[in-house]
Amino acid sequence: MTSPTAIDSPTTGTISIADIRAAAPSSLRLQRPLPDRYTLATPTELEAMIRAAKAELGTRLCILGHHYQRDEVIRWADATGDSFKLARFAADSEATDIVFCGVHFMAESADVLTEDHQRVYLPDLNAGCSMADMADIDQVEECWEQLAEVVDINRVVPITYMNSSAALKAFVGLHGGAVCTSSNARAVLEWTFAKGEQVLFFPDQHLGRNTGFQMGYDDRDMRVWDPRHDLGGLTVDDVRAARFLLWKGHCSVHQRFRPEHVYAARAEHPGMEIIVHPECAHDVVELADRVGSTERILDWVTSAAPGTVMAIGTEIHMVQRLARANPDKTVVSLDPLICPCSTMFRIDEPHLAWTLEQIVAGTPTNQIVVDPVTAEWARVALQRMLDIT
Ligand code: 13P
Ligand code: SF4
């Protein structure tokens, strides 16, 4: 290993990658079991608890809900959105207590973007993201060191998808890169190539590849970096030739959608509109009529003309809610077999009621705190994204 890079921090002097690595929490998060008061409560009792806690907390509370949350949770959200919109809500919120109904990386980003007096909570600590767990700080740092041996590392820009730990966001902040989400990946990559020649994009290979194709690049410009192999399993020539080094990560929900689903949907309903999330594989994306973040999908479906028939390639709770909210249109899942995000699904009313009542009681739990060293550089990377878009 080479010695860690030390760079002047925006406000606290000199810190290093080693500081970030030392501060990075283990990916193991353990949610303690809920008291019987919540697990045995009826839906009516849970509703009463949540309503009372919200009334008690008033404007000091803000509940944020991602589109993949189940109906009985999202109905309590003060603001809903995709990961980008929710990050903006968090950054602009004046509430002191922000309950994030989403997954861990979203709550971490909210903590990074809020002031010190604001607290962010995740109702179930086990609500992680399997894609985010596919890249950790040690692997990325090792990749960076290996790259530095074969290319001019000053011309490589690291970009991390929002779906990543705060430690990775800090890594890209320190190395001149930025965060992106599914709604702004193209803008962030255009910014990237204005300042460098190669991008190291993690952890979702599909978002990187789909955006690269959208920008006019092709397969010859892209290589997949497999962190389980030396030099990502690539040759030195491959690494040098690549404009996009795409981390071998994926979303287990979105990779289930296959071209066969598109063919079957169109065979059944000729003229059906196919709308997919950019975490889907490229062979699906190139067959689709539209590709966009969860917020864009919501906008497209909502504004579609009555009678439109649409198959959606994204998480099932969102698709089912869109179907119910648009009874004048036909909205179905692109994969007829149910496609839930099991970690988003961990957030339920018992956990929400418990989290809120703990805040009311003055004994808050499940606060997500990013250590100051990591937060400082993660904020740099997140702020670059907000400025670019
Ligand atoms: P959005 O940014 O579109 O909300 O996506 C987040 C996510 O986790 C999709 O799997
Ligand atoms: Fe992670 Fe996929 Fe779930 Fe999104 S849908 S939170 S990327 S596992």
Tab-separated table of C-alpha atoms and ligand atoms in Angstrom:
chain	number	residue	atom	x	y	z
A	1	MET	CA	0.000	0.000	0.000
A	2	THR	CA	1.213	3.493	-0.737
A	3	SER	CA	0.980	6.116	1.995
A	4	PRO	CA	-2.404	7.768	2.356
A	5	THR	CA	-3.116	10.940	0.462
A	6	ALA	CA	-3.332	14.011	2.707
A	7	ILE	CA	-5.316	16.968	1.448
A	8	ASP	CA	-6.331	20.251	3.026
A	9	SER	CA	-9.801	19.915	4.465
A	10	PRO	CA	-12.219	22.790	3.754
A	11	THR	CA	-12.380	23.791	7.400
A	12	THR	CA	-10.333	21.590	9.682
A	13	GLY	CA	-6.829	21.489	8.278
A	14	THR	CA	-5.194	18.383	6.899
A	15	ILE	CA	-6.924	14.999	6.909
A	16	SER	CA	-6.205	11.807	5.056
A	17	ILE	CA	-7.940	8.851	3.502
A	18	ALA	CA	-6.707	6.879	6.517
A	19	ASP	CA	-8.758	9.194	8.758
A	20	ILE	CA	-11.853	8.492	6.702
A	21	ARG	CA	-11.190	4.765	6.684
A	22	ALA	CA	-10.642	4.768	10.443
A	23	ALA	CA	-13.865	6.676	10.984
A	24	ALA	CA	-15.959	4.592	8.576
A	25	PRO	CA	-18.513	2.480	10.447
A	26	SER	CA	-18.712	-1.244	9.849
A	27	SER	CA	-21.433	-2.154	7.375
A	28	LEU	CA	-23.003	-4.305	10.108
A	29	ARG	CA	-26.005	-2.494	11.513
A	30	LEU	CA	-28.116	-4.163	14.103
A	31	GLN	CA	-31.669	-3.134	14.809
A	32	ARG	CA	-32.763	-4.077	18.289
A	33	PRO	CA	-36.179	-5.734	18.563
A	34	LEU	CA	-39.129	-3.418	19.133
A	35	PRO	CA	-41.094	-3.501	22.390
A	36	ASP	CA	-44.421	-5.375	22.347
A	37	ARG	CA	-46.267	-2.049	22.465
A	38	TYR	CA	-45.395	-1.668	18.763
A	39	THR	CA	-45.188	-5.236	17.480
A	40	LEU	CA	-48.545	-6.191	19.021
A	41	ALA	CA	-50.355	-2.952	18.168
A	42	THR	CA	-53.246	-3.013	15.711
A	43	PRO	CA	-53.121	-0.795	12.608
A	44	THR	CA	-55.620	1.541	14.279
A	45	GLU	CA	-53.439	1.818	17.386
A	46	LEU	CA	-50.322	2.468	15.318
A	47	GLU	CA	-52.130	5.142	13.370
A	48	ALA	CA	-53.194	6.835	16.614
A	49	MET	CA	-49.628	6.717	18.003
A	50	ILE	CA	-48.103	8.200	14.861
A	51	ARG	CA	-50.776	10.884	14.570
A	52	ALA	CA	-50.335	11.902	18.223
A	53	ALA	CA	-46.517	11.988	17.998
A	54	LYS	CA	-46.635	14.072	14.828
A	55	ALA	CA	-49.025	16.532	16.473
A	56	GLU	CA	-46.816	16.740	19.565
A	57	LEU	CA	-43.610	17.322	17.574
A	58	GLY	CA	-45.167	19.832	15.171
A	59	THR	CA	-42.749	21.747	12.970
A	60	ARG	CA	-39.650	20.407	14.687
A	61	LEU	CA	-40.374	17.128	12.866
A	62	CYS	CA	-40.008	16.363	9.163
A	63	ILE	CA	-40.716	12.876	7.799
A	64	LEU	CA	-39.119	12.179	4.414
A	65	GLY	CA	-40.381	9.252	2.330
A	66	HIS	CA	-38.739	7.612	-0.677
A	67	HIS	CA	-41.051	6.441	-3.489
A	68	TYR	CA	-40.289	2.788	-2.727
A	69	GLN	CA	-41.805	2.951	0.737
A	70	ARG	CA	-44.973	1.006	1.410
A	71	ASP	CA	-48.312	2.861	1.390
A	72	GLU	CA	-48.923	2.766	5.131
A	73	VAL	CA	-45.551	4.499	5.684
A	74	ILE	CA	-45.456	6.976	2.792
A	75	ARG	CA	-48.829	8.414	3.806
A	76	TRP	CA	-47.102	9.962	6.852
A	77	ALA	CA	-44.355	11.680	4.860
A	78	ASP	CA	-44.171	15.479	4.843
A	79	ALA	CA	-42.194	15.224	1.611
A	80	THR	CA	-41.737	12.400	-0.878
A	81	GLY	CA	-39.269	12.065	-3.715
A	82	ASP	CA	-36.384	10.306	-5.410
A	83	SER	CA	-33.016	10.245	-3.701
A	84	PHE	CA	-31.973	13.594	-5.223
A	85	LYS	CA	-35.166	15.435	-4.305
A	86	LEU	CA	-35.049	14.061	-0.763
A	87	ALA	CA	-31.412	15.132	-0.370
A	88	ARG	CA	-32.473	18.644	-1.366
A	89	PHE	CA	-35.415	18.561	1.063
A	90	ALA	CA	-33.065	17.534	3.849
A	91	ALA	CA	-30.583	20.273	2.952
A	92	ASP	CA	-33.351	22.909	2.956
A	93	SER	CA	-35.311	21.612	5.946
A	94	GLU	CA	-35.507	23.674	9.106
A	95	ALA	CA	-36.845	20.810	11.219
A	96	THR	CA	-34.583	19.690	14.054
A	97	ASP	CA	-35.735	16.069	13.819
A	98	ILE	CA	-35.759	14.432	10.387
A	99	VAL	CA	-37.103	10.895	10.185
A	100	PHE	CA	-35.941	9.303	6.958
A	101	CYS	CA	-38.227	6.598	5.621
A	102	GLY	CA	-35.787	5.215	3.095
A	103	VAL	CA	-32.475	3.401	3.360
A	104	HIS	CA	-29.237	3.976	5.250
A	105	PHE	CA	-27.254	5.833	2.564
A	106	MET	CA	-30.109	8.322	2.168
A	107	ALA	CA	-30.202	9.034	5.906
A	108	GLU	CA	-26.416	9.425	5.966
A	109	SER	CA	-26.560	11.960	3.115
A	110	ALA	CA	-29.299	13.840	4.941
A	111	ASP	CA	-27.115	13.980	8.060
A	112	VAL	CA	-24.190	15.281	6.020
A	113	LEU	CA	-26.311	17.986	4.377
A	114	THR	CA	-28.020	19.236	7.560
A	115	GLU	CA	-26.726	21.520	10.296
A	116	ASP	CA	-25.198	20.269	13.545
A	117	HIS	CA	-28.344	20.996	15.570
A	118	GLN	CA	-30.465	18.819	13.247
A	119	ARG	CA	-30.803	15.072	13.843
A	120	VAL	CA	-31.619	12.402	11.270
A	121	TYR	CA	-33.183	9.055	12.195
A	122	LEU	CA	-33.667	5.817	10.275
A	123	PRO	CA	-36.608	3.878	11.774
A	124	ASP	CA	-34.972	0.477	11.132
A	125	LEU	CA	-31.169	0.291	11.140
A	126	ASN	CA	-31.284	-2.815	8.967
A	127	ALA	CA	-32.703	-0.811	6.072
A	128	GLY	CA	-29.501	-0.868	4.043
A	129	CYS	CA	-28.923	-1.226	0.291
A	130	SER	CA	-27.301	-4.327	-1.189
A	131	MET	CA	-25.876	-2.285	-4.052
A	132	ALA	CA	-24.265	0.242	-1.702
A	133	ASP	CA	-22.634	-2.666	0.121
A	134	MET	CA	-20.971	-3.831	-3.123
A	135	ALA	CA	-18.232	-1.205	-2.807
A	136	ASP	CA	-16.433	-0.413	0.420
A	137	ILE	CA	-13.745	2.119	1.208
A	138	ASP	CA	-10.920	-0.449	1.386
A	139	GLN	CA	-11.759	-1.881	-2.035
A	140	VAL	CA	-12.081	1.542	-3.619
A	141	GLU	CA	-8.856	2.769	-2.108
A	142	GLU	CA	-7.053	-0.335	-3.335
A	143	CYS	CA	-8.517	0.179	-6.795
A	144	TRP	CA	-7.292	3.776	-6.772
A	145	GLU	CA	-3.774	2.693	-5.824
A	146	GLN	CA	-3.704	0.082	-8.587
A	147	LEU	CA	-4.957	2.614	-11.116
A	148	ALA	CA	-2.259	5.062	-10.064
A	149	GLU	CA	0.367	2.517	-11.096
A	150	VAL	CA	-0.850	2.324	-14.696
A	151	VAL	CA	-2.526	5.649	-15.593
A	152	ASP	CA	-2.120	9.334	-14.760
A	153	ILE	CA	-4.320	9.317	-11.666
A	154	ASN	CA	-4.709	13.091	-11.833
A	155	ARG	CA	-6.781	12.590	-14.995
A	156	VAL	CA	-9.122	10.065	-13.331
A	157	VAL	CA	-12.251	11.463	-11.658
A	158	PRO	CA	-14.042	9.253	-9.118
A	159	ILE	CA	-17.835	9.484	-9.184
A	160	THR	CA	-19.994	7.697	-6.698
A	161	TYR	CA	-23.671	7.006	-7.086
A	162	MET	CA	-25.738	8.329	-4.192
A	163	ASN	CA	-26.299	4.660	-3.288
A	164	SER	CA	-23.005	4.383	-1.413
A	165	SER	CA	-21.663	4.855	2.092
A	166	ALA	CA	-20.626	8.276	3.381
A	167	ALA	CA	-17.021	7.004	3.419
A	168	LEU	CA	-17.112	6.579	-0.366
A	169	LYS	CA	-18.660	10.005	-0.803
A	170	ALA	CA	-15.822	11.413	1.292
A	171	PHE	CA	-13.317	9.526	-0.872
A	172	VAL	CA	-14.605	11.146	-4.050
A	173	GLY	CA	-14.788	14.532	-2.324
A	174	LEU	CA	-11.107	14.239	-1.394
A	175	HIS	CA	-10.118	13.172	-4.896
A	176	GLY	CA	-11.882	15.914	-6.833
A	177	GLY	CA	-14.976	13.882	-7.721
A	178	ALA	CA	-18.679	14.181	-7.020
A	179	VAL	CA	-21.802	12.256	-6.120
A	180	CYS	CA	-24.516	11.635	-8.702
A	181	THR	CA	-28.038	10.261	-8.568
A	182	SER	CA	-30.128	8.574	-11.227
A	183	SER	CA	-31.674	11.953	-12.074
A	184	ASN	CA	-28.435	13.851	-12.702
A	185	ALA	CA	-25.813	11.246	-13.716
A	186	ARG	CA	-25.461	12.721	-17.198
A	187	ALA	CA	-24.849	16.267	-15.964
A	188	VAL	CA	-22.320	14.997	-13.433
A	189	LEU	CA	-20.507	12.905	-16.071
A	190	GLU	CA	-20.386	15.835	-18.472
A	191	TRP	CA	-18.767	17.849	-15.682
A	192	THR	CA	-16.403	14.906	-15.098
A	193	PHE	CA	-15.138	14.805	-18.667
A	194	ALA	CA	-14.638	18.550	-18.702
A	195	LYS	CA	-12.047	18.082	-15.950
A	196	GLY	CA	-10.595	14.613	-16.593
A	197	GLU	CA	-10.161	11.871	-19.144
A	198	GLN	CA	-11.352	8.814	-17.288
A	199	VAL	CA	-14.082	8.198	-14.760
A	200	LEU	CA	-14.059	5.585	-12.029
A	201	PHE	CA	-17.785	5.090	-11.472
A	202	PHE	CA	-19.128	3.106	-8.506
A	203	PRO	CA	-20.977	1.130	-7.295
A	204	ASP	CA	-23.623	0.688	-10.053
A	205	GLN	CA	-22.172	-0.412	-13.371
A	206	HIS	CA	-25.584	-0.115	-15.053
A	207	LEU	CA	-26.209	3.549	-14.264
A	208	GLY	CA	-22.659	4.331	-15.449
A	209	ARG	CA	-23.038	2.324	-18.659
A	210	ASN	CA	-26.518	3.608	-19.489
A	211	THR	CA	-25.418	7.194	-18.976
A	212	GLY	CA	-22.276	6.656	-21.056
A	213	PHE	CA	-24.362	5.311	-23.957
A	214	GLN	CA	-26.748	8.270	-23.614
A	215	MET	CA	-23.733	10.576	-23.974
A	216	GLY	CA	-22.614	8.875	-27.202
A	217	TYR	CA	-19.923	6.540	-25.853
A	218	ASP	CA	-19.986	2.835	-26.676
A	219	ASP	CA	-18.778	-0.512	-25.362
A	220	ARG	CA	-15.214	0.163	-26.493
A	221	ASP	CA	-15.022	3.100	-24.090
A	222	MET	CA	-16.137	1.065	-21.084
A	223	ARG	CA	-14.565	-1.631	-18.930
A	224	VAL	CA	-15.975	-3.333	-15.844
A	225	TRP	CA	-13.735	-3.214	-12.767
A	226	ASP	CA	-14.168	-6.352	-10.689
A	227	PRO	CA	-12.831	-5.559	-7.197
A	228	ARG	CA	-12.227	-9.257	-6.493
A	229	HIS	CA	-9.382	-9.380	-9.031
A	230	ASP	CA	-6.055	-7.627	-9.376
A	231	LEU	CA	-6.355	-4.584	-11.580
A	232	GLY	CA	-10.096	-5.218	-11.638
A	233	GLY	CA	-9.523	-8.319	-13.798
A	234	LEU	CA	-8.375	-6.067	-16.654
A	235	THR	CA	-5.162	-5.737	-18.654
A	236	VAL	CA	-3.082	-2.584	-18.412
A	237	ASP	CA	-4.070	-1.751	-22.009
A	238	ASP	CA	-7.756	-2.169	-21.140
A	239	VAL	CA	-7.452	0.184	-18.201
A	240	ARG	CA	-5.631	2.785	-20.280
A	241	ALA	CA	-8.126	2.573	-23.136
A	242	ALA	CA	-11.237	2.932	-20.963
A	243	ARG	CA	-13.010	6.251	-20.561
A	244	PHE	CA	-15.420	4.583	-18.114
A	245	LEU	CA	-14.206	2.194	-15.438
A	246	LEU	CA	-17.462	0.744	-14.164
A	247	TRP	CA	-17.474	-0.900	-10.764
A	248	LYS	CA	-18.962	-4.405	-10.832
A	249	GLY	CA	-22.022	-3.599	-8.725
A	250	HIS	CA	-25.739	-3.759	-9.423
A	251	CYS	CA	-29.177	-3.450	-7.862
A	252	SER	CA	-30.726	-6.838	-7.200
A	253	VAL	CA	-34.217	-5.414	-7.759
A	254	HIS	CA	-33.555	-3.764	-11.126
A	255	GLN	CA	-31.331	-6.450	-12.604
A	256	ARG	CA	-34.324	-8.784	-12.571
A	257	PHE	CA	-35.885	-6.930	-15.505
A	258	ARG	CA	-34.923	-8.615	-18.764
A	259	PRO	CA	-35.487	-7.949	-22.480
A	260	GLU	CA	-37.923	-10.909	-22.500
A	261	HIS	CA	-40.204	-8.882	-20.227
A	262	VAL	CA	-40.229	-6.055	-22.754
A	263	TYR	CA	-40.995	-8.406	-25.658
A	264	ALA	CA	-43.768	-10.111	-23.683
A	265	ALA	CA	-45.329	-6.788	-22.601
A	266	ARG	CA	-45.354	-5.449	-26.158
A	267	ALA	CA	-46.710	-8.711	-27.529
A	268	GLU	CA	-49.583	-8.537	-25.073
A	269	HIS	CA	-50.307	-4.814	-25.539
A	270	PRO	CA	-48.958	-3.470	-28.838
A	271	GLY	CA	-48.168	0.214	-28.317
A	272	MET	CA	-47.567	-0.232	-24.612
A	273	GLU	CA	-45.121	2.316	-23.244
A	274	ILE	CA	-42.103	0.826	-21.438
A	275	ILE	CA	-40.602	3.007	-18.710
A	276	VAL	CA	-37.579	1.816	-16.720
A	277	HIS	CA	-35.141	2.992	-14.063
A	278	PRO	CA	-31.500	3.469	-15.201
A	279	GLU	CA	-30.324	0.816	-12.720
A	280	CYS	CA	-31.728	-1.726	-15.218
A	281	ALA	CA	-29.240	-3.476	-17.514
A	282	HIS	CA	-28.468	-1.747	-20.811
A	283	ASP	CA	-30.162	-4.401	-22.983
A	284	VAL	CA	-33.444	-3.519	-21.212
A	285	VAL	CA	-32.832	0.220	-21.263
A	286	GLU	CA	-32.210	0.279	-25.003
A	287	LEU	CA	-35.585	-1.390	-25.630
A	288	ALA	CA	-37.472	0.992	-23.324
A	289	ASP	CA	-39.335	4.111	-24.427
A	290	ARG	CA	-38.232	6.140	-21.411
A	291	VAL	CA	-35.547	5.841	-18.769
A	292	GLY	CA	-35.513	7.906	-15.598
A	293	SER	CA	-35.277	8.225	-11.843
A	294	THR	CA	-38.225	7.368	-9.635
A	295	GLU	CA	-39.337	11.019	-9.593
A	296	ARG	CA	-39.267	11.202	-13.411
A	297	ILE	CA	-41.191	7.944	-13.676
A	298	LEU	CA	-43.816	9.428	-11.367
A	299	ASP	CA	-44.035	12.589	-13.498
A	300	TRP	CA	-44.329	10.646	-16.764
A	301	VAL	CA	-47.058	8.366	-15.498
A	302	THR	CA	-48.976	11.206	-13.860
A	303	SER	CA	-48.891	13.360	-16.974
A	304	ALA	CA	-49.637	10.547	-19.470
A	305	ALA	CA	-52.898	10.860	-21.404
A	306	PRO	CA	-55.919	8.924	-20.090
A	307	GLY	CA	-56.004	5.461	-21.619
A	308	THR	CA	-52.198	5.146	-21.872
A	309	VAL	CA	-50.924	1.639	-21.168
A	310	MET	CA	-47.557	1.544	-19.389
A	311	ALA	CA	-45.243	-1.166	-18.040
A	312	ILE	CA	-42.822	0.094	-15.416
A	313	GLY	CA	-39.433	-1.409	-14.601
A	314	THR	CA	-38.867	-0.422	-11.012
A	315	GLU	CA	-39.735	-1.369	-7.430
A	316	ILE	CA	-43.203	-2.866	-7.026
A	317	HIS	CA	-44.582	-0.660	-4.240
A	318	MET	CA	-44.079	2.388	-6.375
A	319	VAL	CA	-45.609	0.711	-9.426
A	320	GLN	CA	-48.669	-0.445	-7.500
A	321	ARG	CA	-49.167	3.018	-6.021
A	322	LEU	CA	-48.897	4.595	-9.475
A	323	ALA	CA	-51.510	2.146	-10.737
A	324	ARG	CA	-53.914	3.084	-7.944
A	325	ALA	CA	-53.297	6.821	-8.319
A	326	ASN	CA	-53.940	6.694	-12.078
A	327	PRO	CA	-57.145	4.684	-12.536
A	328	ASP	CA	-57.723	6.282	-15.964
A	329	LYS	CA	-54.525	4.600	-17.258
A	330	THR	CA	-53.203	1.059	-17.196
A	331	VAL	CA	-50.003	0.802	-15.149
A	332	VAL	CA	-48.389	-2.614	-14.638
A	333	SER	CA	-45.020	-3.943	-13.522
A	334	LEU	CA	-42.703	-4.867	-16.381
A	335	ASP	CA	-41.909	-8.073	-14.479
A	336	PRO	CA	-45.167	-9.838	-13.642
A	337	LEU	CA	-43.418	-11.503	-10.683
A	338	ILE	CA	-43.288	-9.126	-7.753
A	339	CYS	CA	-40.076	-7.086	-7.438
A	340	PRO	CA	-39.803	-5.497	-3.973
A	341	CYS	CA	-36.771	-3.848	-2.401
A	342	SER	CA	-36.528	-5.913	0.774
A	343	THR	CA	-34.489	-3.316	2.644
A	344	MET	CA	-36.842	-0.408	1.861
A	345	PHE	CA	-39.607	-2.747	3.060
A	346	ARG	CA	-38.063	-2.945	6.520
A	347	ILE	CA	-39.483	0.458	7.354
A	348	ASP	CA	-42.983	-0.160	8.670
A	349	GLU	CA	-45.495	1.573	10.919
A	350	PRO	CA	-44.316	-0.139	14.127
A	351	HIS	CA	-40.758	1.163	13.570
A	352	LEU	CA	-42.042	4.595	12.590
A	353	ALA	CA	-44.303	4.827	15.652
A	354	TRP	CA	-41.441	3.697	17.921
A	355	THR	CA	-38.990	6.201	16.410
A	356	LEU	CA	-41.449	9.085	16.794
A	357	GLU	CA	-42.433	8.199	20.344
A	358	GLN	CA	-38.779	7.946	21.335
A	359	ILE	CA	-38.230	11.480	20.040
A	360	VAL	CA	-41.282	12.718	21.936
A	361	ALA	CA	-40.007	11.038	25.117
A	362	GLY	CA	-36.634	12.755	24.782
A	363	THR	CA	-34.830	9.417	24.333
A	364	PRO	CA	-34.309	9.370	20.578
A	365	THR	CA	-32.866	6.216	19.010
A	366	ASN	CA	-31.585	5.218	15.589
A	367	GLN	CA	-29.955	8.565	14.963
A	368	ILE	CA	-27.668	8.352	11.932
A	369	VAL	CA	-24.481	10.270	12.619
A	370	VAL	CA	-21.677	10.547	10.100
A	371	ASP	CA	-18.404	11.317	11.884
A	372	PRO	CA	-17.155	14.884	11.287
A	373	VAL	CA	-14.101	13.912	9.208
A	374	THR	CA	-16.111	11.806	6.775
A	375	ALA	CA	-19.002	14.249	6.771
A	376	GLU	CA	-16.801	17.159	5.794
A	377	TRP	CA	-15.536	15.563	2.589
A	378	ALA	CA	-18.790	13.780	1.813
A	379	ARG	CA	-20.415	17.227	1.969
A	380	VAL	CA	-17.881	18.502	-0.580
A	381	ALA	CA	-18.850	15.685	-2.965
A	382	LEU	CA	-22.592	16.159	-2.381
A	383	GLN	CA	-22.330	19.926	-2.727
A	384	ARG	CA	-20.518	19.533	-6.061
A	385	MET	CA	-23.481	17.474	-7.259
A	386	LEU	CA	-25.972	20.072	-6.044
A	387	ASP	CA	-23.966	22.846	-7.721
A	388	ILE	CA	-23.629	20.947	-11.022
A	389	THR	CA	-27.365	20.272	-11.183
B	1	13P	P1	-33.891	7.221	-7.232
B	1	13P	O1	-32.725	8.134	-7.128
B	1	13P	O2	-34.481	7.149	-8.585
B	1	13P	O3	-34.890	7.525	-6.182
B	1	13P	O4	-33.362	5.744	-6.972
B	1	13P	C1	-32.929	5.328	-5.730
B	1	13P	C2	-32.833	3.894	-5.683
B	1	13P	O5	-32.369	3.327	-4.731
B	1	13P	C3	-33.287	3.141	-6.826
B	1	13P	O6	-33.031	1.803	-6.633
B	2	SF4	FE1	-30.593	-0.401	-3.149
B	2	SF4	FE2	-31.808	-1.514	-5.258
B	2	SF4	FE3	-33.151	-1.170	-2.974
B	2	SF4	FE4	-32.495	0.931	-4.497
B	2	SF4	S1	-33.899	-0.717	-5.027
B	2	SF4	S2	-32.297	0.788	-2.285
B	2	SF4	S3	-30.476	0.281	-5.264
B	2	SF4	S4	-31.340	-2.500	-3.308
